[in-house]
Short mmCIF file of the N, C-alpha and C atoms (twelve columns), coordinates in Angstrom:
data_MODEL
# 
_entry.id   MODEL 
# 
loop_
_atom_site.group_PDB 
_atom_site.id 
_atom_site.type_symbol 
_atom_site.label_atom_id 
_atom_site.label_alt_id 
_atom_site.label_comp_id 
_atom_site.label_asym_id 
_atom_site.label_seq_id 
_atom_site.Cartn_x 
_atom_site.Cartn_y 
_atom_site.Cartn_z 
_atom_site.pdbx_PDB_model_num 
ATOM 1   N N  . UNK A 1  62.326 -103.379 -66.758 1 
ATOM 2   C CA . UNK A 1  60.917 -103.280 -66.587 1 
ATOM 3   C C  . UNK A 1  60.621 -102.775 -65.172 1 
ATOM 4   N N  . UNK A 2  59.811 -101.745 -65.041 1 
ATOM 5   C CA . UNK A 2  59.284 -100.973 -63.697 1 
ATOM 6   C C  . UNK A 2  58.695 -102.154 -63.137 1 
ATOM 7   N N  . UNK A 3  58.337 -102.115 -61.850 1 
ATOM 8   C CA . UNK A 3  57.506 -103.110 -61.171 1 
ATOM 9   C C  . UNK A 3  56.937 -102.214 -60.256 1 
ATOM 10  N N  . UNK A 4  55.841 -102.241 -60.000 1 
ATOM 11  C CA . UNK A 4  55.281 -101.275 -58.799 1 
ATOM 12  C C  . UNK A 4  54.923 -102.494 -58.070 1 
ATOM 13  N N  . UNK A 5  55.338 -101.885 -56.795 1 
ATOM 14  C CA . UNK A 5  55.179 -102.203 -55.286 1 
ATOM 15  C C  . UNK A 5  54.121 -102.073 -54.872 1 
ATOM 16  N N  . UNK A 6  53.344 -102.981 -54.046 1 
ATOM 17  C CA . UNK A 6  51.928 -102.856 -53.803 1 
ATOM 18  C C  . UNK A 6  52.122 -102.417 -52.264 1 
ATOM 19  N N  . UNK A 7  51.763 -101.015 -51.727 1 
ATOM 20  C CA . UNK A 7  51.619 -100.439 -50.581 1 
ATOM 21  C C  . UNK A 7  50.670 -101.162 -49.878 1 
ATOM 22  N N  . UNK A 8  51.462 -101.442 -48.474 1 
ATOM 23  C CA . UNK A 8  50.342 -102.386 -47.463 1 
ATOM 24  C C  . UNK A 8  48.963 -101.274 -46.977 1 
ATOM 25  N N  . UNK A 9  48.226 -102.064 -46.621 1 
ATOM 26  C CA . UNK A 9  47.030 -101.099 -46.588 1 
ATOM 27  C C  . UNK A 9  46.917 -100.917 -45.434 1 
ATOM 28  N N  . UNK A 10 46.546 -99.382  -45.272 1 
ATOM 29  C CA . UNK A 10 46.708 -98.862  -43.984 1 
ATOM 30  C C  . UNK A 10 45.191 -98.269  -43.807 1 
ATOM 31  N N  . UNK A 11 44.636 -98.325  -42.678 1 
ATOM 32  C CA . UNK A 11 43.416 -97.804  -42.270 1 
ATOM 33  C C  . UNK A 11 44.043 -96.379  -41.142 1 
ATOM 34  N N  . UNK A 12 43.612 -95.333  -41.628 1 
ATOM 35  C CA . UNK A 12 44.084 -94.421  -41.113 1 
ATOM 36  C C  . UNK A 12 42.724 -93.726  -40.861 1 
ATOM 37  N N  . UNK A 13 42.666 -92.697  -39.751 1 
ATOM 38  C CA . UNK A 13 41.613 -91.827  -39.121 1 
ATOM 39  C C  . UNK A 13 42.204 -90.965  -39.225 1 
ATOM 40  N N  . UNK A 14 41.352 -89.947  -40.362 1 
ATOM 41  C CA . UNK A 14 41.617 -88.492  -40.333 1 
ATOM 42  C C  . UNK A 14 40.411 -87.671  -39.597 1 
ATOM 43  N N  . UNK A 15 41.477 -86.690  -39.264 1 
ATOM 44  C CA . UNK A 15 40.728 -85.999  -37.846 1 
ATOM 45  C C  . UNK A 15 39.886 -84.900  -38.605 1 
ATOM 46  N N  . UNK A 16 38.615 -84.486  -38.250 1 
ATOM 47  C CA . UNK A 16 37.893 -83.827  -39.356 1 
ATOM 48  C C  . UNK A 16 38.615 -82.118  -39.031 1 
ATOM 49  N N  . UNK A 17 37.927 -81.221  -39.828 1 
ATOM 50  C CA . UNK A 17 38.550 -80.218  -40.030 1 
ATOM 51  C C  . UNK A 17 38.176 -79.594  -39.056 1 
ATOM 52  N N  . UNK A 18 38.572 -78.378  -38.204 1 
ATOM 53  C CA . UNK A 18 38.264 -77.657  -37.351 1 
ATOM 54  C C  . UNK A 18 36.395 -77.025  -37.708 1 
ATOM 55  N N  . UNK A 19 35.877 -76.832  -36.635 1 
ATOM 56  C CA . UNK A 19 34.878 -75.888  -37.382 1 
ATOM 57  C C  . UNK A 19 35.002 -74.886  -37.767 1 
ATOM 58  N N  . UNK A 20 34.459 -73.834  -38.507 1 
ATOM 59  C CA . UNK A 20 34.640 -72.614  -38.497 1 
ATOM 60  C C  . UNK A 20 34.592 -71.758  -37.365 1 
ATOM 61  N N  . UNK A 21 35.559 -70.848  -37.301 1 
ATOM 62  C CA . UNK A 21 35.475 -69.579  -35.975 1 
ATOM 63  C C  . UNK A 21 34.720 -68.640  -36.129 1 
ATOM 64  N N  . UNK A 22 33.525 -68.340  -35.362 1 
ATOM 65  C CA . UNK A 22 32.671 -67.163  -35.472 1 
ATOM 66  C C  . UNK A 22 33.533 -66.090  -35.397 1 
ATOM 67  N N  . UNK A 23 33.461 -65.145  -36.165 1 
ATOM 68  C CA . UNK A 23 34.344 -63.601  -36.081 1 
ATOM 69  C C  . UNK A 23 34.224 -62.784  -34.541 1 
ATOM 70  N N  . UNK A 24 32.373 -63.226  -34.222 1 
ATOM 71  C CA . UNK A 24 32.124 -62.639  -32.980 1 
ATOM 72  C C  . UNK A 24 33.169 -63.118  -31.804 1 
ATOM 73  N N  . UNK A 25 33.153 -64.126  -31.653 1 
ATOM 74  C CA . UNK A 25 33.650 -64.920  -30.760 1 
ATOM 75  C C  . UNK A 25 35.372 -64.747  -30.563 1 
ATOM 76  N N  . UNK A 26 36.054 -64.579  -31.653 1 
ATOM 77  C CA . UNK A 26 37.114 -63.811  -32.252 1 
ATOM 78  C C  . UNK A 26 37.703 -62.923  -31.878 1 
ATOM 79  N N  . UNK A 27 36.812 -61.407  -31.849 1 
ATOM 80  C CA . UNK A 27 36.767 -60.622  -31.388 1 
ATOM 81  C C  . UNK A 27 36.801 -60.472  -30.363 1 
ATOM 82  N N  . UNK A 28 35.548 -61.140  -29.172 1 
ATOM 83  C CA . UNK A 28 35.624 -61.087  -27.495 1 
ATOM 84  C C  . UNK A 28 36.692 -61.399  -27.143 1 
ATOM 85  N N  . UNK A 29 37.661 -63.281  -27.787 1 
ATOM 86  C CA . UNK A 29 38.770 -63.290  -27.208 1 
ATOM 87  C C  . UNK A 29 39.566 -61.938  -27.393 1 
ATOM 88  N N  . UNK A 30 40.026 -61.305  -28.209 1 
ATOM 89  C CA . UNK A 30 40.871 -60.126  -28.699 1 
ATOM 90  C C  . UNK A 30 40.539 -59.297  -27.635 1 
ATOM 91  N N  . UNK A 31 39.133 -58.796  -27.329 1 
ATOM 92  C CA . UNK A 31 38.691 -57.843  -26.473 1 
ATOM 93  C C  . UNK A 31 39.177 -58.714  -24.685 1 
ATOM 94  N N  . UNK A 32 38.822 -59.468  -24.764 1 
ATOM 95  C CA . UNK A 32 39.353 -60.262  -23.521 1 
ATOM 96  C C  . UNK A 32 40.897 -60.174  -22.874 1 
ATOM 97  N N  . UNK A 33 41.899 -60.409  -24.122 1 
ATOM 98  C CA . UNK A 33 43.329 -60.359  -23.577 1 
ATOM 99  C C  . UNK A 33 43.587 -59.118  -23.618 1 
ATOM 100 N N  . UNK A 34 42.834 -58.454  -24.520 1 
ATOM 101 C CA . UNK A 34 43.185 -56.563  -24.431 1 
ATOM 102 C C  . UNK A 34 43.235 -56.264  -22.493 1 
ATOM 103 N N  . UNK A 35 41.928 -56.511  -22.161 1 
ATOM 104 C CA . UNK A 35 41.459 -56.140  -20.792 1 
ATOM 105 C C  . UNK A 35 42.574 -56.808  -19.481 1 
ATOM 106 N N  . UNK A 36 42.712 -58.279  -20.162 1 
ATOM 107 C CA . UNK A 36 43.869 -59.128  -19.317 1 
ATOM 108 C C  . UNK A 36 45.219 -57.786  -19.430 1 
ATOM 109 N N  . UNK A 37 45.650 -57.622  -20.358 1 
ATOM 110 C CA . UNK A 37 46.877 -57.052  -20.179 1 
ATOM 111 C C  . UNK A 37 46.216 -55.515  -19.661 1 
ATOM 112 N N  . UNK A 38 46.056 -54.707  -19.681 1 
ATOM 113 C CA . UNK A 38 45.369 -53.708  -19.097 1 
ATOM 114 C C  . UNK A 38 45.424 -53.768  -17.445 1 
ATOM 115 N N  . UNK A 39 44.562 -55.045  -17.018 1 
ATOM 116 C CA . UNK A 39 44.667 -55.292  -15.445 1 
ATOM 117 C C  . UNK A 39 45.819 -55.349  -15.000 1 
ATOM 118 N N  . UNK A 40 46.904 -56.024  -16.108 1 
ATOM 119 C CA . UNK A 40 47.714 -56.654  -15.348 1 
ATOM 120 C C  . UNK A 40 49.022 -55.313  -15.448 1 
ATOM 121 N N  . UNK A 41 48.700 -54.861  -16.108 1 
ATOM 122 C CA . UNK A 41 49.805 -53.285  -16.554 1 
ATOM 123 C C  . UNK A 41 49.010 -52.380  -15.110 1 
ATOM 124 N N  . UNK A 42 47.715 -52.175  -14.771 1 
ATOM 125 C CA . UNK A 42 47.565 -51.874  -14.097 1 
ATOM 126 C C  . UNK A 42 47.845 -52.203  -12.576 1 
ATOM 127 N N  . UNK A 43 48.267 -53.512  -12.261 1 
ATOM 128 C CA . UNK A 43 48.617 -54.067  -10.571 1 
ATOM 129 C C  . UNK A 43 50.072 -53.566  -11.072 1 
ATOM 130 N N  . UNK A 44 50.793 -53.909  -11.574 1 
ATOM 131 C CA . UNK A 44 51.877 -53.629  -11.960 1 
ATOM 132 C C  . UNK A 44 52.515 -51.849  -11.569 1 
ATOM 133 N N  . UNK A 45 51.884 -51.271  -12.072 1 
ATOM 134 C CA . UNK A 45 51.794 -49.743  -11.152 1 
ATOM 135 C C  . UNK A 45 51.258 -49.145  -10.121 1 
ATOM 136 N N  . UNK A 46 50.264 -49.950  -9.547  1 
ATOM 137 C CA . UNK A 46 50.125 -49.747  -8.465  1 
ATOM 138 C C  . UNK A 46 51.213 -50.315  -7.467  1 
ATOM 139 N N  . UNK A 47 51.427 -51.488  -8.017  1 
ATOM 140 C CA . UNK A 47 52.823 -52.312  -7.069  1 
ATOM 141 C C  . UNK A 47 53.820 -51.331  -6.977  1 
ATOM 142 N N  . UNK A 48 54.230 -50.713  -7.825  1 
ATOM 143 C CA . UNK A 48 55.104 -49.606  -8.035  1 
ATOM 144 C C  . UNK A 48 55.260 -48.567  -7.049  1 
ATOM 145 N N  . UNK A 49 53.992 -47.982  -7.306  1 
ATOM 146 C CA . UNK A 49 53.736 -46.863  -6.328  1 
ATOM 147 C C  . UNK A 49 53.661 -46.954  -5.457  1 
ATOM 148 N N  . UNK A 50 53.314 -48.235  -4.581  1 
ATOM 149 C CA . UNK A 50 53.140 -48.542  -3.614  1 
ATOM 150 C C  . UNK A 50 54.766 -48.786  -2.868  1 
ATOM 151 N N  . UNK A 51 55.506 -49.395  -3.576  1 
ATOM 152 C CA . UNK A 51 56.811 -49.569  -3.099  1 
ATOM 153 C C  . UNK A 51 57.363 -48.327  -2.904  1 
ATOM 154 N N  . UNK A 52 57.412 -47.212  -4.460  1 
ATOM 155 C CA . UNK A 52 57.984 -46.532  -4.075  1 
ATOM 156 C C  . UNK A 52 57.589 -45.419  -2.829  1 
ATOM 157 N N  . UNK A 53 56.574 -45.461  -2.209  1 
ATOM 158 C CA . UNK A 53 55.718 -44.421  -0.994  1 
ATOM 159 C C  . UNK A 53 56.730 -45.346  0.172   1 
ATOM 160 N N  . UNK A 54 56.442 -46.743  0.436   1 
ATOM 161 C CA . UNK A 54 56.892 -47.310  1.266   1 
ATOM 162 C C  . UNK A 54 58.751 -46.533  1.583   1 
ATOM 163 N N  . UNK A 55 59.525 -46.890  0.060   1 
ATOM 164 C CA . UNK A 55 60.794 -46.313  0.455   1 
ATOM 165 C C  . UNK A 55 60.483 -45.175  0.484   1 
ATOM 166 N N  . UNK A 56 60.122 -43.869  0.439   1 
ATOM 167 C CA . UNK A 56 60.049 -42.638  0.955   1 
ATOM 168 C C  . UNK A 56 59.588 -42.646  2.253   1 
ATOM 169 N N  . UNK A 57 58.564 -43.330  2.695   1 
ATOM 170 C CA . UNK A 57 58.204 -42.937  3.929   1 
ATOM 171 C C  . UNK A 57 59.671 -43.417  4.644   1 
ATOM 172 N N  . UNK A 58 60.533 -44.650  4.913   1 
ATOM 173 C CA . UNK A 58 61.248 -45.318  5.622   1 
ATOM 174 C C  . UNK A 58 62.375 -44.463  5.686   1 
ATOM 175 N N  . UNK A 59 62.840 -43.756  3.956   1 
ATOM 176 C CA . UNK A 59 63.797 -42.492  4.455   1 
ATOM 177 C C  . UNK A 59 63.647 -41.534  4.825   1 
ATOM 178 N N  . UNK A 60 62.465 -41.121  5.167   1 
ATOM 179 C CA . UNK A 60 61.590 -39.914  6.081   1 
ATOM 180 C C  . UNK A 60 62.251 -40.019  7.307   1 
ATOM 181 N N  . UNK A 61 61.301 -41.234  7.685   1 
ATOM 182 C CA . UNK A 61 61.552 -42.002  9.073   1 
ATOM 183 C C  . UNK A 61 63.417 -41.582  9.414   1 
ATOM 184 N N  . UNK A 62 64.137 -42.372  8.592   1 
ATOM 185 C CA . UNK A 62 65.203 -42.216  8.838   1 
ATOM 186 C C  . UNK A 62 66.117 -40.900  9.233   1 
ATOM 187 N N  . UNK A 63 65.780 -40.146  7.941   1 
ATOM 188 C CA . UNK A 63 66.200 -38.913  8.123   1 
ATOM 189 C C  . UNK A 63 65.787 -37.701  9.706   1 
ATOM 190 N N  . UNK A 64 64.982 -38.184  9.968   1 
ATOM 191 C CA . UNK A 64 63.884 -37.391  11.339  1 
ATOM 192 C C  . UNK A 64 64.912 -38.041  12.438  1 
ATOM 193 N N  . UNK A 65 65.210 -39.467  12.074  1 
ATOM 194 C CA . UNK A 65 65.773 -40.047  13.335  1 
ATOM 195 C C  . UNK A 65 67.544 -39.457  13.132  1 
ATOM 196 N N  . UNK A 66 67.610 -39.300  12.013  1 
ATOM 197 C CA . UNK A 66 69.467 -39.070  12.468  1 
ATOM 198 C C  . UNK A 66 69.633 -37.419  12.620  1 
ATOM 199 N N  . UNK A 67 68.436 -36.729  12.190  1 
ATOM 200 C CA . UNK A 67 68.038 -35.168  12.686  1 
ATOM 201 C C  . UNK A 67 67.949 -35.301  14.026  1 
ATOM 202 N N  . UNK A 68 67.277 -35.968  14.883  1 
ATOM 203 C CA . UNK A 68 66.983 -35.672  15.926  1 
ATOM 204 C C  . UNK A 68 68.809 -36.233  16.772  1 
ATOM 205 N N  . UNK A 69 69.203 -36.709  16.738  1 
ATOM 206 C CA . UNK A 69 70.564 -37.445  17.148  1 
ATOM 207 C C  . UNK A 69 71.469 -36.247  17.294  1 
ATOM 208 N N  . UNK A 70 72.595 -36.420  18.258  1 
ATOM 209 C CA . UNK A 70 73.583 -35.784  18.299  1 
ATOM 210 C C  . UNK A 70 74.176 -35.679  16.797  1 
ATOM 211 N N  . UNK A 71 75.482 -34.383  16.864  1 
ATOM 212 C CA . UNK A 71 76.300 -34.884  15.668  1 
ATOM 213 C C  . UNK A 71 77.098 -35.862  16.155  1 
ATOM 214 N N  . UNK A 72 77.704 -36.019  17.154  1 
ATOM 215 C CA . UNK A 72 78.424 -36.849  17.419  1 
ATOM 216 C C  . UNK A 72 77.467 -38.617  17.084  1 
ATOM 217 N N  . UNK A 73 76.603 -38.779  17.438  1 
ATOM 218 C CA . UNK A 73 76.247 -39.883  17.142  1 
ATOM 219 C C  . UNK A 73 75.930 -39.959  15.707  1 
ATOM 220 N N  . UNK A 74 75.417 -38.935  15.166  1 
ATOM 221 C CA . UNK A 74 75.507 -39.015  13.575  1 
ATOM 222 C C  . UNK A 74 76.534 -39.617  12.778  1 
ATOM 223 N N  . UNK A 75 77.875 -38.538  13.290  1 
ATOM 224 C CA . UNK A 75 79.213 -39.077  13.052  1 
ATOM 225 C C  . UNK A 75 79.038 -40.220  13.105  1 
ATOM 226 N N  . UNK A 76 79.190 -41.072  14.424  1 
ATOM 227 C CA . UNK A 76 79.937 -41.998  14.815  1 
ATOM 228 C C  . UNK A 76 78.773 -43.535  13.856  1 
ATOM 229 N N  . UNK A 77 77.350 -43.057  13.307  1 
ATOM 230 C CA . UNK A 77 76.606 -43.666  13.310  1 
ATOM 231 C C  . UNK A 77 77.014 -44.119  11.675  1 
ATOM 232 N N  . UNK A 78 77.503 -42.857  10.831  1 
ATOM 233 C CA . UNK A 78 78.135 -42.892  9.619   1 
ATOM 234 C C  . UNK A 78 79.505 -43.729  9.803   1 
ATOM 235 N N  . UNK A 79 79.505 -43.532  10.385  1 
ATOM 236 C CA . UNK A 79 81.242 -43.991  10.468  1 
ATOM 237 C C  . UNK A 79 81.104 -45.688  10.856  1 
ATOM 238 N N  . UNK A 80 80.421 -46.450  11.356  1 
ATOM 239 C CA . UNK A 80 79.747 -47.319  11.243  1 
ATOM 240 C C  . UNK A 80 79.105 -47.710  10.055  1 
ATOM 241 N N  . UNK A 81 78.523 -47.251  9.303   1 
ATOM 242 C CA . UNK A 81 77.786 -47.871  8.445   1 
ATOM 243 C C  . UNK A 81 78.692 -48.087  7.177   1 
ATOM 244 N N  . UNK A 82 79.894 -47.189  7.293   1 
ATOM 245 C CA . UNK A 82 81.428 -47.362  6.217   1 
ATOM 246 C C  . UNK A 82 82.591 -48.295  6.712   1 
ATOM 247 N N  . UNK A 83 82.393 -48.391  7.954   1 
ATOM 248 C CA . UNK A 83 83.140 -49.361  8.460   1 
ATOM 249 C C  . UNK A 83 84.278 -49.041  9.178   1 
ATOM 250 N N  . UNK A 84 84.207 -47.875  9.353   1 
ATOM 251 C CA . UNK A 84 85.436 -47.362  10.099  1 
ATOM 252 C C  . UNK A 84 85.850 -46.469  11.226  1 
ATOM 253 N N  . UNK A 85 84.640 -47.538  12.432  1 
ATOM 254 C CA . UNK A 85 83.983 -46.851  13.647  1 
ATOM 255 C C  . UNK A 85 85.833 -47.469  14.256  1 
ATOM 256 N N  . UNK A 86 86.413 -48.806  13.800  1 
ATOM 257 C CA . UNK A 86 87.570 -48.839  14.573  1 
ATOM 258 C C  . UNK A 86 89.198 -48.402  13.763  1 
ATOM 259 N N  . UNK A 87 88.772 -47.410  12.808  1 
ATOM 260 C CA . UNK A 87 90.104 -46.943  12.257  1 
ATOM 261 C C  . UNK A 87 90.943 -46.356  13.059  1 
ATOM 262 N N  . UNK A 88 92.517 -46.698  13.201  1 
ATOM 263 C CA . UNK A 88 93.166 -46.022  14.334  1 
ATOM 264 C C  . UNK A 88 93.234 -44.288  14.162  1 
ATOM 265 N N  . UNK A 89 93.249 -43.922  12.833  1 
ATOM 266 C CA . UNK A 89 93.585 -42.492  11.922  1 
ATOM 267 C C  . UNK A 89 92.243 -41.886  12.444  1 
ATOM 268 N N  . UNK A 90 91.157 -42.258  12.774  1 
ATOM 269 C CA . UNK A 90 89.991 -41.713  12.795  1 
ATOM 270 C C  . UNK A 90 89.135 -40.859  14.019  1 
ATOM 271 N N  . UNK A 91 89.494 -40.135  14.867  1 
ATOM 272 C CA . UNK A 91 88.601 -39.983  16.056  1 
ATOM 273 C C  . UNK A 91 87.148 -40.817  16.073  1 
ATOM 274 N N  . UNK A 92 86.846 -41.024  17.257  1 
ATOM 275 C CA . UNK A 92 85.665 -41.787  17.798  1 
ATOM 276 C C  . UNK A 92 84.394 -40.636  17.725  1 
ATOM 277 N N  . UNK A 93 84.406 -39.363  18.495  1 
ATOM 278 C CA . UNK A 93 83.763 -38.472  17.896  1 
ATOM 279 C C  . UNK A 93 84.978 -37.120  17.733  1 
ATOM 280 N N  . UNK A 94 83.400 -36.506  16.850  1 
ATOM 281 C CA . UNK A 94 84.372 -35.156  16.345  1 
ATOM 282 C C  . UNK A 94 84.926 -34.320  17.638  1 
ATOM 283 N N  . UNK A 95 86.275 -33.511  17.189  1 
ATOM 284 C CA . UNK A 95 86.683 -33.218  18.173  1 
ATOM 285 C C  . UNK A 95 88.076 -33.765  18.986  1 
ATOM 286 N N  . UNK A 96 87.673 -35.093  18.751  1 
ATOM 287 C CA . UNK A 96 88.749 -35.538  19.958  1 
ATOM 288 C C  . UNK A 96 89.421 -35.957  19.321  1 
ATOM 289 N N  . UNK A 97 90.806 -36.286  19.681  1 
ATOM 290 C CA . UNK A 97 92.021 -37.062  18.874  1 
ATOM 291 C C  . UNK A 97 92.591 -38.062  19.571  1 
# 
């Protein structure tokens, strides 16, 4: 013979249903994050451009300064920056042995 179980009684609060979403309202958000990503695609290339002017100008700069330099200090300035201003095989500047 079945016996059913008598479930303890529970007082429960159901949370009512959302309201409805105006379509208008819908839309502005949609139109809203459109514009968010837009701004933000836009700093984003300007950041860009901006960096990349910065490194052009600095190898401008650079280039003017190792133009204006001896070759010998050019040399010796390269030869430094590879690491091998104290190689014994290497002259100190061009020319000499």
């Amino acid at each position: 013979m079945l016996t059913q179980t008598a479930e303890p009684a529970t007082t429960t609060t159901s949370t009512p249903p959302p309201p409805p979403v105006d379509p208008a309202a819908r839309r502005a958000v949609g139109q809203a994050s459109s514009v968010v990503l837009v701004t933000l695609l836009m700093v984003l290339t300007v950041s860009c451009v901006l960096i990349l002017l910065a490194l052009r100008r600095r190898s401008r700069s650079e280039r003017k300064r190792r133009d204006a330099a001896s070759p010998a200090d050019a040399w010796a300035e390269s030869a430094r920056r590879v690491g091998l201003e104290d190689h014994p095989d290497i002259p100190r500047e061009p020319g000499t042995e």
